[in-house]
PDB file of C-alpha atoms in Angstrom:
ATOM      1  CA  UNK A 954      58.171  97.507  88.851  1.00 33.00           C
ATOM      2  CA  UNK A 955      56.552  99.124  91.863  1.00 38.00           C
ATOM      3  CA  UNK A 956      58.553  98.311  94.981  1.00 41.00           C
ATOM      4  CA  UNK A 957      57.572 100.029  98.233  1.00 38.00           C
ATOM      5  CA  UNK A 958      60.648 101.019 100.181  1.00 47.00           C
ATOM      6  CA  UNK A 959      58.665 100.951 103.452  1.00 46.00           C
ATOM      7  CA  UNK A 960      58.239  97.285 104.318  1.00 53.00           C
ATOM      8  CA  UNK A 961      55.438  96.133 106.627  1.00 48.00           C
ATOM      9  CA  UNK A 962      56.499  93.162 108.755  1.00 55.00           C
ATOM     10  CA  UNK A 963      54.236  93.573 111.768  1.00 52.00           C
ATOM     11  CA  UNK A 964      53.083  90.453 113.575  1.00 48.00           C
ATOM     12  CA  UNK A 965      49.767  90.579 115.371  1.00 41.00           C
ATOM     13  CA  UNK A 966      50.611  87.746 117.754  1.00 47.00           C
ATOM     14  CA  UNK A 967      54.346  88.041 118.527  1.00 64.00           C
ATOM     15  CA  UNK A 968      56.574  90.747 119.982  1.00 78.00           C
ATOM     16  CA  UNK A 969      59.615  89.224 118.295  1.00 88.00           C
ATOM     17  CA  UNK A 970      59.288  87.815 114.779  1.00 91.00           C
ATOM     18  CA  UNK A 971      61.646  85.178 113.358  1.00 94.00           C
ATOM     19  CA  UNK A 972      61.445  84.021 109.728  1.00 94.00           C
ATOM     20  CA  UNK A 973      63.390  81.283 107.985  1.00 95.00           C
ATOM     21  CA  UNK A 974      63.797  82.320 104.359  1.00 95.00           C
ATOM     22  CA  UNK A 975      64.179  79.662 101.656  1.00 96.00           C
ATOM     23  CA  UNK A 976      63.641  81.070  98.181  1.00 95.00           C
ATOM     24  CA  UNK A 977      65.247  80.986  94.712  1.00 96.00           C
ATOM     25  CA  UNK A 978      66.633  84.455  95.551  1.00 95.00           C
ATOM     26  CA  UNK A 979      66.472  87.011  98.364  1.00 93.00           C
ATOM     27  CA  UNK A 980      63.951  89.864  98.247  1.00 89.00           C
ATOM     28  CA  UNK A 981      65.225  92.031  95.350  1.00 86.00           C
ATOM     29  CA  UNK A 982      63.541  95.217  96.614  1.00 85.00           C
ATOM     30  CA  UNK A 983      65.523  97.922  98.362  1.00 84.00           C
ATOM     31  CA  UNK A 984      63.530  98.851 101.464  1.00 85.00           C
ATOM     32  CA  UNK A 985      63.488  99.993 105.084  1.00 86.00           C
ATOM     33  CA  UNK A 986      61.208  99.465 108.092  1.00 86.00           C
ATOM     34  CA  UNK A 987      60.849 100.701 111.714  1.00 87.00           C
ATOM     35  CA  UNK A 988      62.180  97.462 113.229  1.00 92.00           C
ATOM     36  CA  UNK A 989      65.574  96.302 114.417  1.00 95.00           C
ATOM     37  CA  UNK A 990      66.726  93.403 112.249  1.00 96.00           C
ATOM     38  CA  UNK A 991      69.235  90.625 112.859  1.00 97.00           C
ATOM     39  CA  UNK A 992      69.908  88.642 109.690  1.00 97.00           C
ATOM     40  CA  UNK A 993      72.267  85.825 108.749  1.00 98.00           C
ATOM     41  CA  UNK A 994      72.862  84.215 105.347  1.00 98.00           C
ATOM     42  CA  UNK A 995      73.089  80.427 105.387  1.00 97.00           C
ATOM     43  CA  UNK A 996      73.166  79.975 101.621  1.00 97.00           C
ATOM     44  CA  UNK A 997      73.464  82.370  98.672  1.00 97.00           C
ATOM     45  CA  UNK A 998      75.795  84.987  97.186  1.00 95.00           C
ATOM     46  CA  UNK A 999      75.356  88.492  95.815  1.00 94.00           C
ATOM     47  CA  UNK A1000      75.731  92.155  96.696  1.00 93.00           C
ATOM     48  CA  UNK A1001      74.676  93.775  99.961  1.00 93.00           C
ATOM     49  CA  UNK A1002      73.555  97.426  99.939  1.00 92.00           C
ATOM     50  CA  UNK A1003      73.103  98.935 103.403  1.00 93.00           C
ATOM     51  CA  UNK A1004      72.857 102.685 103.946  1.00 90.00           C
ATOM     52  CA  UNK A1005      75.730 104.104 101.900  1.00 88.00           C
ATOM     53  CA  UNK A1006      77.723 100.827 101.909  1.00 91.00           C
ATOM     54  CA  UNK A1007      78.068  98.297  99.091  1.00 90.00           C
ATOM     55  CA  UNK A1008      79.651  94.898  99.775  1.00 91.00           C
ATOM     56  CA  UNK A1009      79.486  91.366  98.402  1.00 92.00           C
ATOM     57  CA  UNK A1010      77.909  88.714 100.617  1.00 95.00           C
ATOM     58  CA  UNK A1011      77.984  84.943 100.957  1.00 95.00           C
ATOM     59  CA  UNK A1012      77.169  82.245 103.520  1.00 97.00           C
ATOM     60  CA  UNK A1013      77.959  83.481 107.024  1.00 96.00           C
ATOM     61  CA  UNK A1014      77.146  87.141 106.309  1.00 97.00           C
ATOM     62  CA  UNK A1015      75.594  88.323 109.595  1.00 98.00           C
ATOM     63  CA  UNK A1016      74.251  91.830 110.139  1.00 98.00           C
ATOM     64  CA  UNK A1017      72.377  93.794 112.810  1.00 98.00           C
ATOM     65  CA  UNK A1018      70.406  96.793 111.508  1.00 97.00           C
ATOM     66  CA  UNK A1019      68.617  99.582 113.321  1.00 94.00           C
ATOM     67  CA  UNK A1020      65.258 101.061 112.282  1.00 91.00           C
ATOM     68  CA  UNK A1021      64.802 102.783 108.917  1.00 88.00           C
ATOM     69  CA  UNK A1022      68.205 101.844 107.486  1.00 91.00           C
ATOM     70  CA  UNK A1023      67.665 101.154 103.752  1.00 90.00           C
ATOM     71  CA  UNK A1024      68.972  97.727 102.821  1.00 92.00           C
ATOM     72  CA  UNK A1025      69.032  95.079 100.121  1.00 92.00           C
ATOM     73  CA  UNK A1026      70.633  91.656  99.776  1.00 95.00           C
ATOM     74  CA  UNK A1027      70.628  91.338  95.984  1.00 93.00           C
ATOM     75  CA  UNK A1028      71.312  87.772  94.822  1.00 95.00           C
ATOM     76  CA  UNK A1029      73.732  87.270  91.930  1.00 92.00           C
ATOM     77  CA  UNK A1030      72.221  87.281  88.398  1.00 90.00           C
ATOM     78  CA  UNK A1031      72.488  83.475  88.159  1.00 92.00           C
ATOM     79  CA  UNK A1032      69.770  83.164  90.838  1.00 95.00           C
ATOM     80  CA  UNK A1033      67.269  84.957  88.593  1.00 93.00           C
ATOM     81  CA  UNK A1034      67.909  82.898  85.460  1.00 92.00           C
ATOM     82  CA  UNK A1035      65.077  80.762  84.140  1.00 91.00           C
ATOM     83  CA  UNK A1036      65.514  77.138  85.124  1.00 91.00           C
ATOM     84  CA  UNK A1037      68.107  77.922  87.791  1.00 93.00           C
ATOM     85  CA  UNK A1038      68.360  75.344  90.578  1.00 95.00           C
ATOM     86  CA  UNK A1039      70.137  77.782  92.907  1.00 96.00           C
ATOM     87  CA  UNK A1040      68.503  78.574  96.245  1.00 97.00           C
ATOM     88  CA  UNK A1041      69.021  81.099  99.021  1.00 97.00           C
ATOM     89  CA  UNK A1042      68.577  80.406 102.708  1.00 97.00           C
ATOM     90  CA  UNK A1043      68.640  82.875 105.571  1.00 97.00           C
ATOM     91  CA  UNK A1044      67.133  83.610 108.973  1.00 97.00           C
ATOM     92  CA  UNK A1045      65.887  87.057 109.969  1.00 96.00           C
ATOM     93  CA  UNK A1046      64.673  88.306 113.348  1.00 96.00           C
ATOM     94  CA  UNK A1047      62.685  91.531 113.845  1.00 95.00           C
ATOM     95  CA  UNK A1048      61.814  93.476 116.987  1.00 92.00           C
ATOM     96  CA  UNK A1049      60.916  97.044 117.894  1.00 88.00           C
ATOM     97  CA  UNK A1050      62.628  99.198 120.501  1.00 84.00           C
ATOM     98  CA  UNK A1051      59.685  99.059 122.902  1.00 82.00           C
ATOM     99  CA  UNK A1052      59.134  95.300 122.580  1.00 81.00           C
ATOM    100  CA  UNK A1053      59.447  95.006 126.388  1.00 81.00           C
ATOM    101  CA  UNK A1054      57.712  98.278 127.217  1.00 80.00           C
ATOM    102  CA  UNK A1055      58.572 101.934 126.738  1.00 77.00           C
ATOM    103  CA  UNK A1056      60.594 102.279 129.965  1.00 82.00           C
ATOM    104  CA  UNK A1057      62.585  99.042 129.841  1.00 83.00           C
ATOM    105  CA  UNK A1058      65.629 100.513 128.103  1.00 80.00           C
ATOM    106  CA  UNK A1059      65.747 103.452 130.517  1.00 83.00           C
ATOM    107  CA  UNK A1060      66.838 101.203 133.383  1.00 84.00           C
ATOM    108  CA  UNK A1061      70.467 101.756 134.499  1.00 86.00           C
ATOM    109  CA  UNK A1062      71.311  98.117 133.713  1.00 86.00           C
ATOM    110  CA  UNK A1063      70.353  98.649 130.077  1.00 85.00           C
ATOM    111  CA  UNK A1064      73.156 101.115 129.276  1.00 89.00           C
ATOM    112  CA  UNK A1065      75.101  98.613 127.165  1.00 91.00           C
ATOM    113  CA  UNK A1066      71.999  97.561 125.259  1.00 91.00           C
ATOM    114  CA  UNK A1067      71.033 101.204 124.597  1.00 91.00           C
ATOM    115  CA  UNK A1068      74.483 101.792 123.098  1.00 93.00           C
ATOM    116  CA  UNK A1069      74.197  98.681 120.920  1.00 95.00           C
ATOM    117  CA  UNK A1070      70.826  99.820 119.572  1.00 93.00           C
ATOM    118  CA  UNK A1071      72.222 103.285 118.869  1.00 92.00           C
ATOM    119  CA  UNK A1072      75.222 101.810 117.031  1.00 94.00           C
ATOM    120  CA  UNK A1073      72.957  99.566 114.943  1.00 95.00           C
ATOM    121  CA  UNK A1074      71.615 102.626 113.129  1.00 92.00           C
ATOM    122  CA  UNK A1075      74.819 102.489 111.067  1.00 93.00           C
ATOM    123  CA  UNK A1076      74.485  98.720 110.663  1.00 95.00           C
ATOM    124  CA  UNK A1077      76.911  96.283 112.306  1.00 97.00           C
ATOM    125  CA  UNK A1078      78.534  93.289 110.600  1.00 97.00           C
ATOM    126  CA  UNK A1079      79.745  90.311 112.655  1.00 97.00           C
ATOM    127  CA  UNK A1080      82.368  87.783 111.608  1.00 95.00           C
ATOM    128  CA  UNK A1081      84.212  84.759 112.921  1.00 94.00           C
ATOM    129  CA  UNK A1082      83.154  83.005 116.112  1.00 95.00           C
ATOM    130  CA  UNK A1083      80.591  85.664 117.053  1.00 96.00           C
ATOM    131  CA  UNK A1084      78.909  85.330 113.668  1.00 96.00           C
ATOM    132  CA  UNK A1085      78.717  81.564 114.163  1.00 97.00           C
ATOM    133  CA  UNK A1086      77.209  82.053 117.637  1.00 97.00           C
ATOM    134  CA  UNK A1087      74.559  84.446 116.287  1.00 97.00           C
ATOM    135  CA  UNK A1088      73.740  81.982 113.529  1.00 97.00           C
ATOM    136  CA  UNK A1089      73.278  79.152 116.020  1.00 97.00           C
ATOM    137  CA  UNK A1090      71.036  81.314 118.197  1.00 97.00           C
ATOM    138  CA  UNK A1091      68.868  82.410 115.265  1.00 97.00           C
ATOM    139  CA  UNK A1092      68.442  78.813 114.124  1.00 96.00           C
ATOM    140  CA  UNK A1093      67.431  77.897 117.661  1.00 96.00           C
ATOM    141  CA  UNK A1094      64.983  80.811 117.900  1.00 95.00           C
ATOM    142  CA  UNK A1095      62.994  79.519 114.923  1.00 94.00           C
ATOM    143  CA  UNK A1096      61.684  76.752 117.171  1.00 92.00           C
ATOM    144  CA  UNK A1097      61.449  78.559 120.541  1.00 90.00           C
ATOM    145  CA  UNK A1098      58.156  80.058 121.726  1.00 83.00           C
ATOM    146  CA  UNK A1099      57.014  82.584 124.308  1.00 84.00           C
ATOM    147  CA  UNK A1100      59.088  83.786 127.250  1.00 89.00           C
ATOM    148  CA  UNK A1101      61.982  81.424 126.453  1.00 92.00           C
ATOM    149  CA  UNK A1102      62.387  83.143 123.084  1.00 91.00           C
ATOM    150  CA  UNK A1103      62.413  86.619 124.670  1.00 91.00           C
ATOM    151  CA  UNK A1104      64.965  85.493 127.269  1.00 93.00           C
ATOM    152  CA  UNK A1105      67.184  83.925 124.595  1.00 95.00           C
ATOM    153  CA  UNK A1106      67.057  87.103 122.493  1.00 95.00           C
ATOM    154  CA  UNK A1107      67.960  89.298 125.478  1.00 93.00           C
ATOM    155  CA  UNK A1108      70.899  87.018 126.288  1.00 96.00           C
ATOM    156  CA  UNK A1109      72.099  87.282 122.694  1.00 97.00           C
ATOM    157  CA  UNK A1110      71.717  91.090 122.634  1.00 95.00           C
ATOM    158  CA  UNK A1111      73.613  91.330 125.928  1.00 95.00           C
ATOM    159  CA  UNK A1112      76.475  89.349 124.386  1.00 96.00           C
ATOM    160  CA  UNK A1113      76.535  91.681 121.367  1.00 96.00           C
ATOM    161  CA  UNK A1114      76.432  94.720 123.644  1.00 95.00           C
ATOM    162  CA  UNK A1115      79.594  93.588 125.441  1.00 93.00           C
ATOM    163  CA  UNK A1116      81.544  92.471 122.365  1.00 93.00           C
ATOM    164  CA  UNK A1117      83.580  94.990 120.399  1.00 89.00           C
ATOM    165  CA  UNK A1118      84.374  92.819 117.378  1.00 93.00           C
ATOM    166  CA  UNK A1119      81.450  94.046 115.237  1.00 95.00           C
ATOM    167  CA  UNK A1120      82.279  96.348 112.322  1.00 96.00           C
ATOM    168  CA  UNK A1121      80.209  99.388 111.345  1.00 96.00           C
ATOM    169  CA  UNK A1122      78.728  99.190 107.857  1.00 95.00           C
ATOM    170  CA  UNK A1123      77.526 102.693 106.925  1.00 91.00           C
ATOM    171  CA  UNK A1124      79.738 105.734 107.287  1.00 87.00           C
ATOM    172  CA  UNK A1125      79.790 107.859 110.441  1.00 82.00           C
ATOM    173  CA  UNK A1126      76.821 110.232 110.572  1.00 79.00           C
ATOM    174  CA  UNK A1127      74.835 108.363 107.919  1.00 79.00           C
ATOM    175  CA  UNK A1128      71.141 109.316 107.941  1.00 78.00           C
ATOM    176  CA  UNK A1129      68.371 107.910 105.757  1.00 78.00           C
ATOM    177  CA  UNK A1130      67.189 110.901 103.712  1.00 74.00           C
ATOM    178  CA  UNK A1131      64.835 108.945 101.481  1.00 68.00           C
ATOM    179  CA  UNK A1132      61.101 109.385 101.489  1.00 65.00           C
ATOM    180  CA  UNK A1133      58.659 106.592 100.759  1.00 61.00           C
ATOM    181  CA  UNK A1134      57.486 108.522  97.682  1.00 60.00           C
ATOM    182  CA  UNK A1135      61.015 108.288  96.185  1.00 64.00           C
ATOM    183  CA  UNK A1136      61.169 104.537  96.368  1.00 67.00           C
ATOM    184  CA  UNK A1137      60.286 103.603  92.838  1.00 75.00           C
ATOM    185  CA  UNK A1138      62.801 106.030  91.337  1.00 82.00           C
ATOM    186  CA  UNK A1139      65.754 104.696  93.358  1.00 82.00           C
ATOM    187  CA  UNK A1140      64.632 101.105  92.853  1.00 81.00           C
ATOM    188  CA  UNK A1141      64.842 101.645  89.087  1.00 87.00           C
ATOM    189  CA  UNK A1142      68.337 103.127  89.390  1.00 90.00           C
ATOM    190  CA  UNK A1143      69.590 100.293  91.615  1.00 87.00           C
ATOM    191  CA  UNK A1144      68.106  97.610  89.395  1.00 86.00           C
ATOM    192  CA  UNK A1145      69.582  99.174  86.255  1.00 91.00           C
ATOM    193  CA  UNK A1146      73.106  99.409  87.707  1.00 91.00           C
ATOM    194  CA  UNK A1147      73.030  95.900  89.204  1.00 88.00           C
ATOM    195  CA  UNK A1148      71.921  94.462  85.870  1.00 88.00           C
ATOM    196  CA  UNK A1149      74.292  96.463  83.633  1.00 91.00           C
ATOM    197  CA  UNK A1150      77.421  97.283  85.690  1.00 91.00           C
ATOM    198  CA  UNK A1151      79.562  95.030  83.437  1.00 90.00           C
ATOM    199  CA  UNK A1152      78.660  97.245  80.456  1.00 91.00           C
ATOM    200  CA  UNK A1153      79.126 100.937  79.739  1.00 93.00           C
ATOM    201  CA  UNK A1154      76.639 102.915  81.855  1.00 94.00           C
ATOM    202  CA  UNK A1155      75.807 106.339  80.465  1.00 93.00           C
ATOM    203  CA  UNK A1156      74.754 108.999  82.941  1.00 94.00           C
ATOM    204  CA  UNK A1157      72.219 110.321  80.445  1.00 94.00           C
ATOM    205  CA  UNK A1158      70.438 106.951  80.332  1.00 94.00           C
ATOM    206  CA  UNK A1159      70.209 106.651  84.118  1.00 94.00           C
ATOM    207  CA  UNK A1160      69.105 110.278  84.551  1.00 94.00           C
ATOM    208  CA  UNK A1161      66.391 109.706  81.959  1.00 93.00           C
ATOM    209  CA  UNK A1162      65.314 106.570  83.809  1.00 91.00           C
ATOM    210  CA  UNK A1163      64.928 108.678  86.967  1.00 90.00           C
ATOM    211  CA  UNK A1164      63.064 111.397  85.058  1.00 90.00           C
ATOM    212  CA  UNK A1165      65.711 114.067  85.678  1.00 93.00           C
ATOM    213  CA  UNK A1166      68.378 116.045  83.895  1.00 94.00           C
ATOM    214  CA  UNK A1167      71.925 114.766  84.371  1.00 94.00           C
ATOM    215  CA  UNK A1168      72.900 117.624  86.694  1.00 94.00           C
ATOM    216  CA  UNK A1169      69.735 117.293  88.795  1.00 94.00           C
ATOM    217  CA  UNK A1170      70.162 113.535  89.072  1.00 93.00           C
ATOM    218  CA  UNK A1171      73.777 113.835  90.242  1.00 94.00           C
ATOM    219  CA  UNK A1172      72.768 116.293  92.985  1.00 92.00           C
ATOM    220  CA  UNK A1173      69.798 114.127  93.981  1.00 89.00           C
ATOM    221  CA  UNK A1174      71.844 110.921  94.183  1.00 89.00           C
ATOM    222  CA  UNK A1175      74.718 112.514  96.132  1.00 88.00           C
ATOM    223  CA  UNK A1176      72.368 114.140  98.665  1.00 83.00           C
ATOM    224  CA  UNK A1177      70.567 110.885  99.430  1.00 80.00           C
ATOM    225  CA  UNK A1178      73.277 108.260  99.023  1.00 80.00           C
ATOM    226  CA  UNK A1179      76.192 110.140 100.587  1.00 79.00           C
ATOM    227  CA  UNK A1180      78.282 109.339  97.488  1.00 86.00           C
ATOM    228  CA  UNK A1181      78.395 110.252  93.811  1.00 92.00           C
ATOM    229  CA  UNK A1182      76.680 108.084  91.225  1.00 94.00           C
ATOM    230  CA  UNK A1183      80.079 107.257  89.691  1.00 94.00           C
ATOM    231  CA  UNK A1184      81.330 106.046  93.079  1.00 92.00           C
ATOM    232  CA  UNK A1185      78.188 103.912  93.445  1.00 91.00           C
ATOM    233  CA  UNK A1186      78.777 102.229  90.074  1.00 94.00           C
ATOM    234  CA  UNK A1187      82.485 101.722  90.715  1.00 93.00           C
ATOM    235  CA  UNK A1188      81.845 100.173  94.135  1.00 90.00           C
ATOM    236  CA  UNK A1189      79.457  97.678  92.542  1.00 90.00           C
ATOM    237  CA  UNK A1190      82.102  96.848  89.933  1.00 93.00           C
ATOM    238  CA  UNK A1191      84.933  96.549  92.457  1.00 92.00           C
ATOM    239  CA  UNK A1192      82.808  94.295  94.676  1.00 88.00           C
ATOM    240  CA  UNK A1193      82.203  92.007  91.708  1.00 90.00           C
ATOM    241  CA  UNK A1194      85.918  92.022  90.908  1.00 93.00           C
ATOM    242  CA  UNK A1195      86.826  91.058  94.500  1.00 90.00           C
ATOM    243  CA  UNK A1196      84.578  88.031  94.265  1.00 86.00           C
ATOM    244  CA  UNK A1197      86.152  86.912  90.965  1.00 91.00           C
ATOM    245  CA  UNK A1198      89.680  87.450  92.300  1.00 91.00           C
ATOM    246  CA  UNK A1199      88.986  85.111  95.219  1.00 85.00           C
ATOM    247  CA  UNK A1200      87.573  82.449  92.894  1.00 87.00           C
ATOM    248  CA  UNK A1201      90.997  82.381  91.189  1.00 83.00           C
ATOM    249  CA  UNK A1202      89.710  81.250  87.789  1.00 87.00           C
ATOM    250  CA  UNK A1203      90.536  84.246  85.573  1.00 90.00           C
ATOM    251  CA  UNK A1204      93.394  86.622  84.869  1.00 93.00           C
ATOM    252  CA  UNK A1205      93.274  90.116  86.351  1.00 94.00           C
ATOM    253  CA  UNK A1206      92.762  91.559  82.859  1.00 94.00           C
ATOM    254  CA  UNK A1207      89.751  89.304  82.253  1.00 94.00           C
ATOM    255  CA  UNK A1208      88.286  90.298  85.618  1.00 94.00           C
ATOM    256  CA  UNK A1209      88.773  93.988  84.854  1.00 94.00           C
ATOM    257  CA  UNK A1210      86.750  93.826  81.641  1.00 93.00           C
ATOM    258  CA  UNK A1211      84.155  91.450  83.093  1.00 93.00           C
ATOM    259  CA  UNK A1212      83.573  93.976  85.894  1.00 93.00           C
ATOM    260  CA  UNK A1213      82.832  96.804  83.463  1.00 94.00           C
ATOM    261  CA  UNK A1214      86.154  98.678  83.336  1.00 95.00           C
ATOM    262  CA  UNK A1215      87.325  99.887  79.933  1.00 91.00           C
ATOM    263  CA  UNK A1216      91.044  99.377  80.599  1.00 93.00           C
ATOM    264  CA  UNK A1217      93.336  97.492  82.955  1.00 94.00           C
ATOM    265  CA  UNK A1218      94.973 100.717  84.157  1.00 93.00           C
ATOM    266  CA  UNK A1219      91.571 102.217  85.023  1.00 94.00           C
ATOM    267  CA  UNK A1220      90.672  99.039  86.909  1.00 95.00           C
ATOM    268  CA  UNK A1221      93.950  98.997  88.868  1.00 94.00           C
ATOM    269  CA  UNK A1222      93.615 102.684  89.766  1.00 94.00           C
ATOM    270  CA  UNK A1223      90.025 102.351  91.013  1.00 93.00           C
ATOM    271  CA  UNK A1224      90.714  99.081  92.829  1.00 93.00           C
ATOM    272  CA  UNK A1225      93.547 100.725  94.781  1.00 92.00           C
ATOM    273  CA  UNK A1226      91.294 103.721  95.498  1.00 91.00           C
ATOM    274  CA  UNK A1227      88.415 101.702  96.991  1.00 89.00           C
ATOM    275  CA  UNK A1228      90.206  98.677  98.485  1.00 89.00           C
ATOM    276  CA  UNK A1229      93.574 100.170  99.429  1.00 89.00           C
ATOM    277  CA  UNK A1230      95.531  97.433  97.612  1.00 90.00           C
ATOM    278  CA  UNK A1231      96.221  96.505  94.013  1.00 93.00           C
ATOM    279  CA  UNK A1232      94.210  93.555  92.624  1.00 94.00           C
ATOM    280  CA  UNK A1233      97.338  91.388  92.751  1.00 92.00           C
ATOM    281  CA  UNK A1234      98.019  92.326  96.386  1.00 91.00           C
ATOM    282  CA  UNK A1235      94.395  91.651  97.325  1.00 88.00           C
ATOM    283  CA  UNK A1236      94.506  88.242  95.658  1.00 85.00           C
ATOM    284  CA  UNK A1237      97.750  87.390  97.434  1.00 83.00           C
ATOM    285  CA  UNK A1238      96.507  88.540 100.852  1.00 81.00           C
ATOM    286  CA  UNK A1239      93.478  86.268 100.710  1.00 70.00           C
TER     287      UNK A1239
END
């Protein structure tokens, strides 16, 4: 499947673009673009890959991304099944840094906004009351035109610039090292892991899929993802396990094997490594 990582979302008639997304599943292609993006999930569950971060998502997930940060909201497998009645719903807003002119952000009054835009290059996740406020504003912006829309967006950005409750998503110093020409290779790797994480994943199979030797693939993946391939797979598995633990329908042993771990001890060890708590502690805390 050919999936361009560089996504074109230019509008010829609007400085700020707002889309309401209602589809059987979110865009399954891992991509980046030169726009700032504010996105909120109203309906749907799955895994969120942003920069070098992997998290599960659900309704209320609200994120602000800077330009050229690779990202993907991958809906759960059930959304792709034939005959599925599941639907996703989200609202996304795009704008470029110079949407009000090249000198606008250089004004002294724009210091807070400049810092917000700089911070967004790591991705920022909002929760609680602020997330709800952003969601309300995005819903409103789908039906607002012209200057009123620009003014409403600036008011929202000013609120974000003066609120410290947002959480960084990617690690400190994260930089997108991917080239557009590498898109298809990484898309294949991501798709393979997301579809097979609950099974044994052999490094030789994934390296072959990428057209590399095992050693070359490991170096390539680490250099561009800021983590080892094993860490990437384990984070996908742990994210799936967290979701099942909160659903409270299965034993911890069942969740361990359903998430792709070959033993309960291996699952407990990795869960503590990535989450900082044992599965039982995590379940109790939430």
